[in-house]
Amino acid sequence: MPEQRTAAPAASAGELLTAYRPGDAFFSTGSHALHGTGTLTTLDRAEDLTSALAEAGEGAVAIGAIPFDVARPAHLVVPETVRWAPPAANTAPAERRWSPLAGEWRITPVPAPEAHVAAVERAVKLMAEDADLGKVVLARTLRVHGDREVDVATVLANLLWRDPSAFVFATDLPARGPGPRTLIGASPELLVSKRGRRVLSNPLAGSAPRSADPTKDQKRAVDLLTSTKDRHEHAVVVEAVAEGLRPYCRKLVVPDEPELIKTATMWHLSTRVTGEAIDPDLPAHVPAMALHPTPAVCGTPRSRAFDTIVDLEPFDRGFYTGAVGHTDVSGDGEWVVTIRCADVEGDTLDLYAGGGVMPESDPDAELAETSAKLRTLLLALGVDGAA
């Protein structure tokens, strides 16, 4: 295998965006942006990343996606060339260009909203009947079908400039037709990052839609922070993340209280769990795989919640609620939870959003939460339609 090449660093994330083409890999965080082109090797198992990176040589980086169902193949690439840039937030305002997708778009919900409400009602009933089933995350999709091919680069730019601090990504997926297929999104949730010995996970669970009215928006934030249901949901996820990291870390720090963070459309309860890696060469994807899927996207207990999702959701999640990110040859990297995302192929986008269903959940409120999350992608598309 030829060695991976790291090209000269880019001046800005905007420069990387200009160079992006479907089939490339793009990943932006609050600390940097990267763009991978070409393919040295493609892997379908995260367990093979470390050896592939070692073979690729100094400066090597692997980028890609892991599906929700870890029994299915991943899609991971060691690009031929990788370029890095400062974080998108450093990009000059003049470079931040947003433009709606041209064309006419038809939106089809899967399942229909009333069917999603019924699924939530069924999950609540199952939890009442089975005390061991504590949480189930149920999702729905919007299929957005247009009269022309989706301009992936425009969607990527819109996502990035709408929220430069989010984890914005685009990575190719195995094609189902003659053209490229891309997983694209702007996730607010860090599954795990690793730099040297420093390990960080930032689970989010417990959400509320934003409001354009500042007074109402602040009230929703306070109500979320004081919600018994949402705080319990959040605590379950944080506990699972801490348990997942303990085998790899010492000096693990788990705050007692969650914080509030916001995106353009949502408030979330957030906790930053930090630790010191026992092994400084620990590859970032190893603890990521140990944590995935967290209760934030699956439920508790994991296997029981997973089976319930398969029974109640009328679609295949694929890479939604999986993990997307990168690991370099030293083991450093970042992996995020694949939410606020779309699976794009040809003239069609499948948008996804879900919410954690607890025994005390209100089905109509759960529907409203998924609608608010889906608006992140609809706004980025510039597509006029209901979520």
PDB file of N, CA and C in Angstrom, residues 157-253:
ATOM      1  N   ALA A 157     -21.991  23.069   2.891  1.00  0.00           N
ATOM      2  CA  ALA A 157     -21.654  24.454   3.227  1.00  0.00           C
ATOM      3  C   ALA A 157     -22.733  25.088   4.088  1.00  0.00           C
ATOM      4  N   ASN A 158     -23.988  24.834   3.771  1.00  0.00           N
ATOM      5  CA  ASN A 158     -25.078  25.397   4.563  1.00  0.00           C
ATOM      6  C   ASN A 158     -25.046  24.900   6.003  1.00  0.00           C
ATOM      7  N   LEU A 159     -24.791  23.610   6.178  1.00  0.00           N
ATOM      8  CA  LEU A 159     -24.692  23.059   7.527  1.00  0.00           C
ATOM      9  C   LEU A 159     -23.549  23.693   8.300  1.00  0.00           C
ATOM     10  N   LEU A 160     -22.412  23.851   7.641  1.00  0.00           N
ATOM     11  CA  LEU A 160     -21.237  24.382   8.319  1.00  0.00           C
ATOM     12  C   LEU A 160     -21.428  25.842   8.723  1.00  0.00           C
ATOM     13  N   TRP A 161     -21.936  26.643   7.803  1.00  0.00           N
ATOM     14  CA  TRP A 161     -22.033  28.074   8.114  1.00  0.00           C
ATOM     15  C   TRP A 161     -23.228  28.392   8.997  1.00  0.00           C
ATOM     16  N   ARG A 162     -24.198  27.512   9.062  1.00  0.00           N
ATOM     17  CA  ARG A 162     -25.306  27.728   9.994  1.00  0.00           C
ATOM     18  C   ARG A 162     -24.847  27.531  11.432  1.00  0.00           C
ATOM     19  N   ASP A 163     -23.936  26.577  11.646  1.00  0.00           N
ATOM     20  CA  ASP A 163     -23.419  26.333  13.002  1.00  0.00           C
ATOM     21  C   ASP A 163     -21.968  25.877  12.905  1.00  0.00           C
ATOM     22  N   PRO A 164     -21.014  26.817  12.803  1.00  0.00           N
ATOM     23  CA  PRO A 164     -19.599  26.448  12.624  1.00  0.00           C
ATOM     24  C   PRO A 164     -19.006  25.672  13.795  1.00  0.00           C
ATOM     25  N   SER A 165     -19.669  25.695  14.956  1.00  0.00           N
ATOM     26  CA  SER A 165     -19.128  24.981  16.107  1.00  0.00           C
ATOM     27  C   SER A 165     -19.617  23.533  16.175  1.00  0.00           C
ATOM     28  N   ALA A 166     -20.557  23.144  15.325  1.00  0.00           N
ATOM     29  CA  ALA A 166     -21.062  21.769  15.326  1.00  0.00           C
ATOM     30  C   ALA A 166     -20.040  20.821  14.700  1.00  0.00           C
ATOM     31  N   PHE A 167     -20.286  19.522  14.879  1.00  0.00           N
ATOM     32  CA  PHE A 167     -19.480  18.505  14.206  1.00  0.00           C
ATOM     33  C   PHE A 167     -20.128  18.259  12.841  1.00  0.00           C
ATOM     34  N   VAL A 168     -19.586  18.896  11.826  1.00  0.00           N
ATOM     35  CA  VAL A 168     -20.166  18.844  10.483  1.00  0.00           C
ATOM     36  C   VAL A 168     -19.371  17.844   9.647  1.00  0.00           C
ATOM     37  N   PHE A 169     -20.067  16.955   8.958  1.00  0.00           N
ATOM     38  CA  PHE A 169     -19.374  15.868   8.276  1.00  0.00           C
ATOM     39  C   PHE A 169     -20.027  15.529   6.952  1.00  0.00           C
ATOM     40  N   ALA A 170     -19.213  14.976   6.073  1.00  0.00           N
ATOM     41  CA  ALA A 170     -19.680  14.357   4.830  1.00  0.00           C
ATOM     42  C   ALA A 170     -18.721  13.219   4.526  1.00  0.00           C
ATOM     43  N   THR A 171     -19.263  12.038   4.337  1.00  0.00           N
ATOM     44  CA  THR A 171     -18.418  10.893   3.999  1.00  0.00           C
ATOM     45  C   THR A 171     -19.188   9.994   3.037  1.00  0.00           C
ATOM     46  N   ASP A 172     -18.458   9.399   2.100  1.00  0.00           N
ATOM     47  CA  ASP A 172     -19.144   8.564   1.127  1.00  0.00           C
ATOM     48  C   ASP A 172     -19.599   7.261   1.763  1.00  0.00           C
ATOM     49  N   LEU A 173     -20.634   6.674   1.180  1.00  0.00           N
ATOM     50  CA  LEU A 173     -21.181   5.390   1.606  1.00  0.00           C
ATOM     51  C   LEU A 173     -21.230   4.460   0.408  1.00  0.00           C
ATOM     52  N   PRO A 174     -21.345   3.151   0.620  1.00  0.00           N
ATOM     53  CA  PRO A 174     -21.484   2.232  -0.511  1.00  0.00           C
ATOM     54  C   PRO A 174     -22.701   2.611  -1.352  1.00  0.00           C
ATOM     55  N   ALA A 175     -22.490   2.830  -2.641  1.00  0.00           N
ATOM     56  CA  ALA A 175     -23.555   3.278  -3.526  1.00  0.00           C
ATOM     57  C   ALA A 175     -24.564   2.156  -3.788  1.00  0.00           C
ATOM     58  N   ARG A 176     -25.823   2.554  -3.951  1.00  0.00           N
ATOM     59  CA  ARG A 176     -26.875   1.596  -4.310  1.00  0.00           C
ATOM     60  C   ARG A 176     -27.280   1.754  -5.765  1.00  0.00           C
ATOM     61  N   GLY A 177     -26.732   2.787  -6.436  1.00  0.00           N
ATOM     62  CA  GLY A 177     -27.037   3.044  -7.838  1.00  0.00           C
ATOM     63  C   GLY A 177     -25.791   3.479  -8.564  1.00  0.00           C
ATOM     64  N   PRO A 178     -25.943   4.111  -9.726  1.00  0.00           N
ATOM     65  CA  PRO A 178     -24.772   4.482 -10.530  1.00  0.00           C
ATOM     66  C   PRO A 178     -23.983   5.661  -9.984  1.00  0.00           C
ATOM     67  N   GLY A 179     -24.592   6.520  -9.175  1.00  0.00           N
ATOM     68  CA  GLY A 179     -23.910   7.713  -8.686  1.00  0.00           C
ATOM     69  C   GLY A 179     -23.431   7.567  -7.261  1.00  0.00           C
ATOM     70  N   PRO A 180     -22.766   8.620  -6.730  1.00  0.00           N
ATOM     71  CA  PRO A 180     -22.254   8.575  -5.359  1.00  0.00           C
ATOM     72  C   PRO A 180     -23.378   8.643  -4.326  1.00  0.00           C
ATOM     73  N   ARG A 181     -23.074   8.139  -3.156  1.00  0.00           N
ATOM     74  CA  ARG A 181     -23.989   8.192  -2.006  1.00  0.00           C
ATOM     75  C   ARG A 181     -23.205   8.808  -0.845  1.00  0.00           C
ATOM     76  N   THR A 182     -23.820   9.746  -0.138  1.00  0.00           N
ATOM     77  CA  THR A 182     -23.106  10.505   0.879  1.00  0.00           C
ATOM     78  C   THR A 182     -23.900  10.564   2.173  1.00  0.00           C
ATOM     79  N   LEU A 183     -23.201  10.357   3.284  1.00  0.00           N
ATOM     80  CA  LEU A 183     -23.747  10.602   4.615  1.00  0.00           C
ATOM     81  C   LEU A 183     -23.287  11.989   5.034  1.00  0.00           C
ATOM     82  N   ILE A 184     -24.249  12.869   5.315  1.00  0.00           N
ATOM     83  CA  ILE A 184     -23.918  14.263   5.583  1.00  0.00           C
ATOM     84  C   ILE A 184     -24.718  14.735   6.791  1.00  0.00           C
ATOM     85  N   GLY A 185     -24.119  15.599   7.629  1.00  0.00           N
ATOM     86  CA  GLY A 185     -24.866  16.053   8.792  1.00  0.00           C
ATOM     87  C   GLY A 185     -24.108  17.064   9.626  1.00  0.00           C
ATOM     88  N   ALA A 186     -24.782  17.507  10.692  1.00  0.00           N
ATOM     89  CA  ALA A 186     -24.209  18.457  11.652  1.00  0.00           C
ATOM     90  C   ALA A 186     -24.595  17.979  13.039  1.00  0.00           C
ATOM     91  N   SER A 187     -23.782  17.107  13.609  1.00  0.00           N
ATOM     92  CA  SER A 187     -24.103  16.508  14.901  1.00  0.00           C
ATOM     93  C   SER A 187     -23.670  17.414  16.046  1.00  0.00           C
ATOM     94  N   PRO A 188     -24.509  17.542  17.086  1.00  0.00           N
ATOM     95  CA  PRO A 188     -24.070  18.279  18.265  1.00  0.00           C
ATOM     96  C   PRO A 188     -23.379  17.396  19.302  1.00  0.00           C
ATOM     97  N   GLU A 189     -23.334  16.071  19.062  1.00  0.00           N
ATOM     98  CA  GLU A 189     -22.964  15.151  20.141  1.00  0.00           C
ATOM     99  C   GLU A 189     -21.647  14.418  19.888  1.00  0.00           C
ATOM    100  N   LEU A 190     -20.669  14.691  20.747  1.00  0.00           N
ATOM    101  CA  LEU A 190     -19.377  14.024  20.690  1.00  0.00           C
ATOM    102  C   LEU A 190     -19.457  12.684  21.406  1.00  0.00           C
ATOM    103  N   LEU A 191     -19.216  11.609  20.663  1.00  0.00           N
ATOM    104  CA  LEU A 191     -19.167  10.285  21.277  1.00  0.00           C
ATOM    105  C   LEU A 191     -17.882  10.143  22.079  1.00  0.00           C
ATOM    106  N   VAL A 192     -16.736  10.375  21.436  1.00  0.00           N
ATOM    107  CA  VAL A 192     -15.469  10.368  22.159  1.00  0.00           C
ATOM    108  C   VAL A 192     -14.399  11.064  21.328  1.00  0.00           C
ATOM    109  N   SER A 193     -13.531  11.810  22.005  1.00  0.00           N
ATOM    110  CA  SER A 193     -12.315  12.319  21.373  1.00  0.00           C
ATOM    111  C   SER A 193     -11.136  11.897  22.227  1.00  0.00           C
ATOM    112  N   LYS A 194      -9.989  11.783  21.565  1.00  0.00           N
ATOM    113  CA  LYS A 194      -8.771  11.392  22.279  1.00  0.00           C
ATOM    114  C   LYS A 194      -7.605  12.171  21.714  1.00  0.00           C
ATOM    115  N   ARG A 195      -6.891  12.875  22.578  1.00  0.00           N
ATOM    116  CA  ARG A 195      -5.686  13.626  22.225  1.00  0.00           C
ATOM    117  C   ARG A 195      -4.602  13.296  23.237  1.00  0.00           C
ATOM    118  N   GLY A 196      -3.577  12.547  22.804  1.00  0.00           N
ATOM    119  CA  GLY A 196      -2.573  12.105  23.758  1.00  0.00           C
ATOM    120  C   GLY A 196      -3.225  11.207  24.796  1.00  0.00           C
ATOM    121  N   ARG A 197      -3.156  11.624  26.038  1.00  0.00           N
ATOM    122  CA  ARG A 197      -3.837  10.861  27.083  1.00  0.00           C
ATOM    123  C   ARG A 197      -5.234  11.403  27.405  1.00  0.00           C
ATOM    124  N   ARG A 198      -5.597  12.565  26.869  1.00  0.00           N
ATOM    125  CA  ARG A 198      -6.869  13.175  27.236  1.00  0.00           C
ATOM    126  C   ARG A 198      -8.027  12.553  26.453  1.00  0.00           C
ATOM    127  N   VAL A 199      -9.017  12.072  27.185  1.00  0.00           N
ATOM    128  CA  VAL A 199     -10.201  11.450  26.611  1.00  0.00           C
ATOM    129  C   VAL A 199     -11.415  12.269  27.042  1.00  0.00           C
ATOM    130  N   LEU A 200     -12.307  12.533  26.104  1.00  0.00           N
ATOM    131  CA  LEU A 200     -13.500  13.329  26.375  1.00  0.00           C
ATOM    132  C   LEU A 200     -14.698  12.717  25.676  1.00  0.00           C
ATOM    133  N   SER A 201     -15.820  12.645  26.396  1.00  0.00           N
ATOM    134  CA  SER A 201     -17.109  12.296  25.804  1.00  0.00           C
ATOM    135  C   SER A 201     -18.120  13.334  26.271  1.00  0.00           C
ATOM    136  N   ASN A 202     -19.029  13.712  25.383  1.00  0.00           N
ATOM    137  CA  ASN A 202     -20.007  14.749  25.724  1.00  0.00           C
ATOM    138  C   ASN A 202     -21.418  14.270  25.376  1.00  0.00           C
ATOM    139  N   PRO A 203     -21.966  13.354  26.200  1.00  0.00           N
ATOM    140  CA  PRO A 203     -23.304  12.845  25.907  1.00  0.00           C
ATOM    141  C   PRO A 203     -24.374  13.918  26.055  1.00  0.00           C
ATOM    142  N   LEU A 204     -25.356  13.854  25.149  1.00  0.00           N
ATOM    143  CA  LEU A 204     -26.533  14.721  25.189  1.00  0.00           C
ATOM    144  C   LEU A 204     -27.763  13.823  25.300  1.00  0.00           C
ATOM    145  N   ALA A 205     -28.638  14.150  26.203  1.00  0.00           N
ATOM    146  CA  ALA A 205     -29.924  13.450  26.312  1.00  0.00           C
ATOM    147  C   ALA A 205     -30.848  14.360  27.102  1.00  0.00           C
ATOM    148  N   GLY A 206     -32.074  14.449  26.642  1.00  0.00           N
ATOM    149  CA  GLY A 206     -32.997  15.432  27.177  1.00  0.00           C
ATOM    150  C   GLY A 206     -32.954  16.653  26.284  1.00  0.00           C
ATOM    151  N   SER A 207     -34.033  16.922  25.566  1.00  0.00           N
ATOM    152  CA  SER A 207     -34.034  17.983  24.557  1.00  0.00           C
ATOM    153  C   SER A 207     -35.339  18.764  24.605  1.00  0.00           C
ATOM    154  N   ALA A 208     -35.273  20.001  24.102  1.00  0.00           N
ATOM    155  CA  ALA A 208     -36.457  20.843  23.965  1.00  0.00           C
ATOM    156  C   ALA A 208     -36.278  21.742  22.756  1.00  0.00           C
ATOM    157  N   PRO A 209     -37.334  21.974  21.971  1.00  0.00           N
ATOM    158  CA  PRO A 209     -37.219  22.847  20.797  1.00  0.00           C
ATOM    159  C   PRO A 209     -36.945  24.287  21.201  1.00  0.00           C
ATOM    160  N   ARG A 210     -36.149  24.992  20.393  1.00  0.00           N
ATOM    161  CA  ARG A 210     -35.936  26.423  20.580  1.00  0.00           C
ATOM    162  C   ARG A 210     -37.182  27.206  20.156  1.00  0.00           C
ATOM    163  N   SER A 211     -37.265  28.454  20.603  1.00  0.00           N
ATOM    164  CA  SER A 211     -38.329  29.357  20.176  1.00  0.00           C
ATOM    165  C   SER A 211     -37.716  30.644  19.650  1.00  0.00           C
ATOM    166  N   ALA A 212     -38.353  31.232  18.645  1.00  0.00           N
ATOM    167  CA  ALA A 212     -37.879  32.510  18.117  1.00  0.00           C
ATOM    168  C   ALA A 212     -38.142  33.649  19.093  1.00  0.00           C
ATOM    169  N   ASP A 213     -39.058  33.434  20.022  1.00  0.00           N
ATOM    170  CA  ASP A 213     -39.356  34.435  21.056  1.00  0.00           C
ATOM    171  C   ASP A 213     -38.353  34.270  22.196  1.00  0.00           C
ATOM    172  N   PRO A 214     -37.513  35.267  22.494  1.00  0.00           N
ATOM    173  CA  PRO A 214     -36.468  35.112  23.518  1.00  0.00           C
ATOM    174  C   PRO A 214     -37.013  34.707  24.883  1.00  0.00           C
ATOM    175  N   THR A 215     -38.166  35.249  25.262  1.00  0.00           N
ATOM    176  CA  THR A 215     -38.733  34.907  26.566  1.00  0.00           C
ATOM    177  C   THR A 215     -39.168  33.448  26.610  1.00  0.00           C
ATOM    178  N   LYS A 216     -39.870  33.011  25.567  1.00  0.00           N
ATOM    179  CA  LYS A 216     -40.293  31.612  25.503  1.00  0.00           C
ATOM    180  C   LYS A 216     -39.089  30.683  25.403  1.00  0.00           C
ATOM    181  N   ASP A 217     -38.075  31.101  24.642  1.00  0.00           N
ATOM    182  CA  ASP A 217     -36.879  30.280  24.475  1.00  0.00           C
ATOM    183  C   ASP A 217     -36.189  30.051  25.815  1.00  0.00           C
ATOM    184  N   GLN A 218     -36.072  31.120  26.611  1.00  0.00           N
ATOM    185  CA  GLN A 218     -35.434  30.989  27.917  1.00  0.00           C
ATOM    186  C   GLN A 218     -36.261  30.104  28.843  1.00  0.00           C
ATOM    187  N   LYS A 219     -37.584  30.229  28.780  1.00  0.00           N
ATOM    188  CA  LYS A 219     -38.439  29.383  29.617  1.00  0.00           C
ATOM    189  C   LYS A 219     -38.282  27.916  29.249  1.00  0.00           C
ATOM    190  N   ARG A 220     -38.196  27.626  27.946  1.00  0.00           N
ATOM    191  CA  ARG A 220     -38.008  26.236  27.531  1.00  0.00           C
ATOM    192  C   ARG A 220     -36.683  25.687  28.048  1.00  0.00           C
ATOM    193  N   ALA A 221     -35.655  26.518  28.056  1.00  0.00           N
ATOM    194  CA  ALA A 221     -34.359  26.080  28.568  1.00  0.00           C
ATOM    195  C   ALA A 221     -34.443  25.762  30.060  1.00  0.00           C
ATOM    196  N   VAL A 222     -35.077  26.649  30.823  1.00  0.00           N
ATOM    197  CA  VAL A 222     -35.211  26.433  32.268  1.00  0.00           C
ATOM    198  C   VAL A 222     -36.071  25.208  32.542  1.00  0.00           C
ATOM    199  N   ASP A 223     -37.169  25.058  31.798  1.00  0.00           N
ATOM    200  CA  ASP A 223     -38.031  23.895  31.991  1.00  0.00           C
ATOM    201  C   ASP A 223     -37.278  22.601  31.714  1.00  0.00           C
ATOM    202  N   LEU A 224     -36.422  22.614  30.698  1.00  0.00           N
ATOM    203  CA  LEU A 224     -35.631  21.414  30.392  1.00  0.00           C
ATOM    204  C   LEU A 224     -34.663  21.109  31.520  1.00  0.00           C
ATOM    205  N   LEU A 225     -33.981  22.123  32.007  1.00  0.00           N
ATOM    206  CA  LEU A 225     -32.977  21.916  33.059  1.00  0.00           C
ATOM    207  C   LEU A 225     -33.601  21.405  34.353  1.00  0.00           C
ATOM    208  N   THR A 226     -34.865  21.715  34.583  1.00  0.00           N
ATOM    209  CA  THR A 226     -35.532  21.314  35.828  1.00  0.00           C
ATOM    210  C   THR A 226     -36.490  20.138  35.634  1.00  0.00           C
ATOM    211  N   SER A 227     -36.533  19.570  34.412  1.00  0.00           N
ATOM    212  CA  SER A 227     -37.453  18.472  34.123  1.00  0.00           C
ATOM    213  C   SER A 227     -36.969  17.165  34.755  1.00  0.00           C
ATOM    214  N   THR A 228     -37.796  16.569  35.584  1.00  0.00           N
ATOM    215  CA  THR A 228     -37.443  15.289  36.208  1.00  0.00           C
ATOM    216  C   THR A 228     -37.247  14.210  35.163  1.00  0.00           C
ATOM    217  N   LYS A 229     -38.150  14.164  34.192  1.00  0.00           N
ATOM    218  CA  LYS A 229     -38.072  13.147  33.141  1.00  0.00           C
ATOM    219  C   LYS A 229     -36.782  13.288  32.348  1.00  0.00           C
ATOM    220  N   ASP A 230     -36.460  14.513  31.907  1.00  0.00           N
ATOM    221  CA  ASP A 230     -35.275  14.714  31.070  1.00  0.00           C
ATOM    222  C   ASP A 230     -33.980  14.527  31.851  1.00  0.00           C
ATOM    223  N   ARG A 231     -33.968  14.949  33.106  1.00  0.00           N
ATOM    224  CA  ARG A 231     -32.758  14.759  33.920  1.00  0.00           C
ATOM    225  C   ARG A 231     -32.503  13.280  34.178  1.00  0.00           C
ATOM    226  N   HIS A 232     -33.565  12.512  34.378  1.00  0.00           N
ATOM    227  CA  HIS A 232     -33.392  11.067  34.569  1.00  0.00           C
ATOM    228  C   HIS A 232     -32.879  10.421  33.285  1.00  0.00           C
ATOM    229  N   GLU A 233     -33.471  10.805  32.156  1.00  0.00           N
ATOM    230  CA  GLU A 233     -33.015  10.279  30.868  1.00  0.00           C
ATOM    231  C   GLU A 233     -31.536  10.600  30.660  1.00  0.00           C
ATOM    232  N   HIS A 234     -31.153  11.816  30.998  1.00  0.00           N
ATOM    233  CA  HIS A 234     -29.765  12.232  30.821  1.00  0.00           C
ATOM    234  C   HIS A 234     -28.828  11.450  31.742  1.00  0.00           C
ATOM    235  N   ALA A 235     -29.232  11.272  32.995  1.00  0.00           N
ATOM    236  CA  ALA A 235     -28.376  10.573  33.961  1.00  0.00           C
ATOM    237  C   ALA A 235     -28.094   9.138  33.527  1.00  0.00           C
ATOM    238  N   VAL A 236     -29.083   8.491  32.927  1.00  0.00           N
ATOM    239  CA  VAL A 236     -28.898   7.112  32.452  1.00  0.00           C
ATOM    240  C   VAL A 236     -27.813   7.060  31.385  1.00  0.00           C
ATOM    241  N   VAL A 237     -27.819   8.034  30.475  1.00  0.00           N
ATOM    242  CA  VAL A 237     -26.818   8.060  29.411  1.00  0.00           C
ATOM    243  C   VAL A 237     -25.432   8.348  29.974  1.00  0.00           C
ATOM    244  N   VAL A 238     -25.333   9.312  30.864  1.00  0.00           N
ATOM    245  CA  VAL A 238     -24.036   9.670  31.443  1.00  0.00           C
ATOM    246  C   VAL A 238     -23.434   8.488  32.199  1.00  0.00           C
ATOM    247  N   GLU A 239     -24.260   7.782  32.948  1.00  0.00           N
ATOM    248  CA  GLU A 239     -23.770   6.619  33.682  1.00  0.00           C
ATOM    249  C   GLU A 239     -23.229   5.553  32.735  1.00  0.00           C
ATOM    250  N   ALA A 240     -23.944   5.325  31.627  1.00  0.00           N
ATOM    251  CA  ALA A 240     -23.495   4.326  30.657  1.00  0.00           C
ATOM    252  C   ALA A 240     -22.176   4.739  30.009  1.00  0.00           C
ATOM    253  N   VAL A 241     -22.029   6.027  29.691  1.00  0.00           N
ATOM    254  CA  VAL A 241     -20.791   6.515  29.090  1.00  0.00           C
ATOM    255  C   VAL A 241     -19.629   6.359  30.069  1.00  0.00           C
ATOM    256  N   ALA A 242     -19.847   6.731  31.313  1.00  0.00           N
ATOM    257  CA  ALA A 242     -18.779   6.598  32.318  1.00  0.00           C
ATOM    258  C   ALA A 242     -18.350   5.139  32.472  1.00  0.00           C
ATOM    259  N   GLU A 243     -19.324   4.228  32.524  1.00  0.00           N
ATOM    260  CA  GLU A 243     -18.987   2.810  32.651  1.00  0.00           C
ATOM    261  C   GLU A 243     -18.226   2.319  31.433  1.00  0.00           C
ATOM    262  N   GLY A 244     -18.591   2.815  30.245  1.00  0.00           N
ATOM    263  CA  GLY A 244     -17.906   2.397  29.032  1.00  0.00           C
ATOM    264  C   GLY A 244     -16.472   2.887  28.951  1.00  0.00           C
ATOM    265  N   LEU A 245     -16.193   4.048  29.539  1.00  0.00           N
ATOM    266  CA  LEU A 245     -14.844   4.618  29.471  1.00  0.00           C
ATOM    267  C   LEU A 245     -13.914   4.098  30.568  1.00  0.00           C
ATOM    268  N   ARG A 246     -14.475   3.620  31.666  1.00  0.00           N
ATOM    269  CA  ARG A 246     -13.629   3.233  32.811  1.00  0.00           C
ATOM    270  C   ARG A 246     -12.541   2.216  32.465  1.00  0.00           C
ATOM    271  N   PRO A 247     -12.801   1.226  31.619  1.00  0.00           N
ATOM    272  CA  PRO A 247     -11.716   0.272  31.315  1.00  0.00           C
ATOM    273  C   PRO A 247     -10.528   0.915  30.596  1.00  0.00           C
ATOM    274  N   TYR A 248     -10.715   2.086  29.999  1.00  0.00           N
ATOM    275  CA  TYR A 248      -9.661   2.722  29.207  1.00  0.00           C
ATOM    276  C   TYR A 248      -9.033   3.928  29.906  1.00  0.00           C
ATOM    277  N   CYS A 249      -9.643   4.376  30.995  1.00  0.00           N
ATOM    278  CA  CYS A 249      -9.225   5.654  31.591  1.00  0.00           C
ATOM    279  C   CYS A 249      -8.934   5.528  33.081  1.00  0.00           C
ATOM    280  N   ARG A 250      -8.074   6.443  33.534  1.00  0.00           N
ATOM    281  CA  ARG A 250      -7.925   6.682  34.958  1.00  0.00           C
ATOM    282  C   ARG A 250      -8.276   8.158  35.194  1.00  0.00           C
ATOM    283  N   LYS A 251      -8.514   8.492  36.434  1.00  0.00           N
ATOM    284  CA  LYS A 251      -8.899   9.870  36.777  1.00  0.00           C
ATOM    285  C   LYS A 251     -10.116  10.328  35.980  1.00  0.00           C
ATOM    286  N   LEU A 252     -11.116   9.472  35.904  1.00  0.00           N
ATOM    287  CA  LEU A 252     -12.330   9.820  35.183  1.00  0.00           C
ATOM    288  C   LEU A 252     -13.134  10.829  35.999  1.00  0.00           C
ATOM    289  N   VAL A 253     -13.528  11.924  35.360  1.00  0.00           N
ATOM    290  CA  VAL A 253     -14.286  12.991  36.022  1.00  0.00           C
ATOM    291  C   VAL A 253     -15.680  13.046  35.418  1.00  0.00           C
TER     292      VAL A 253
END
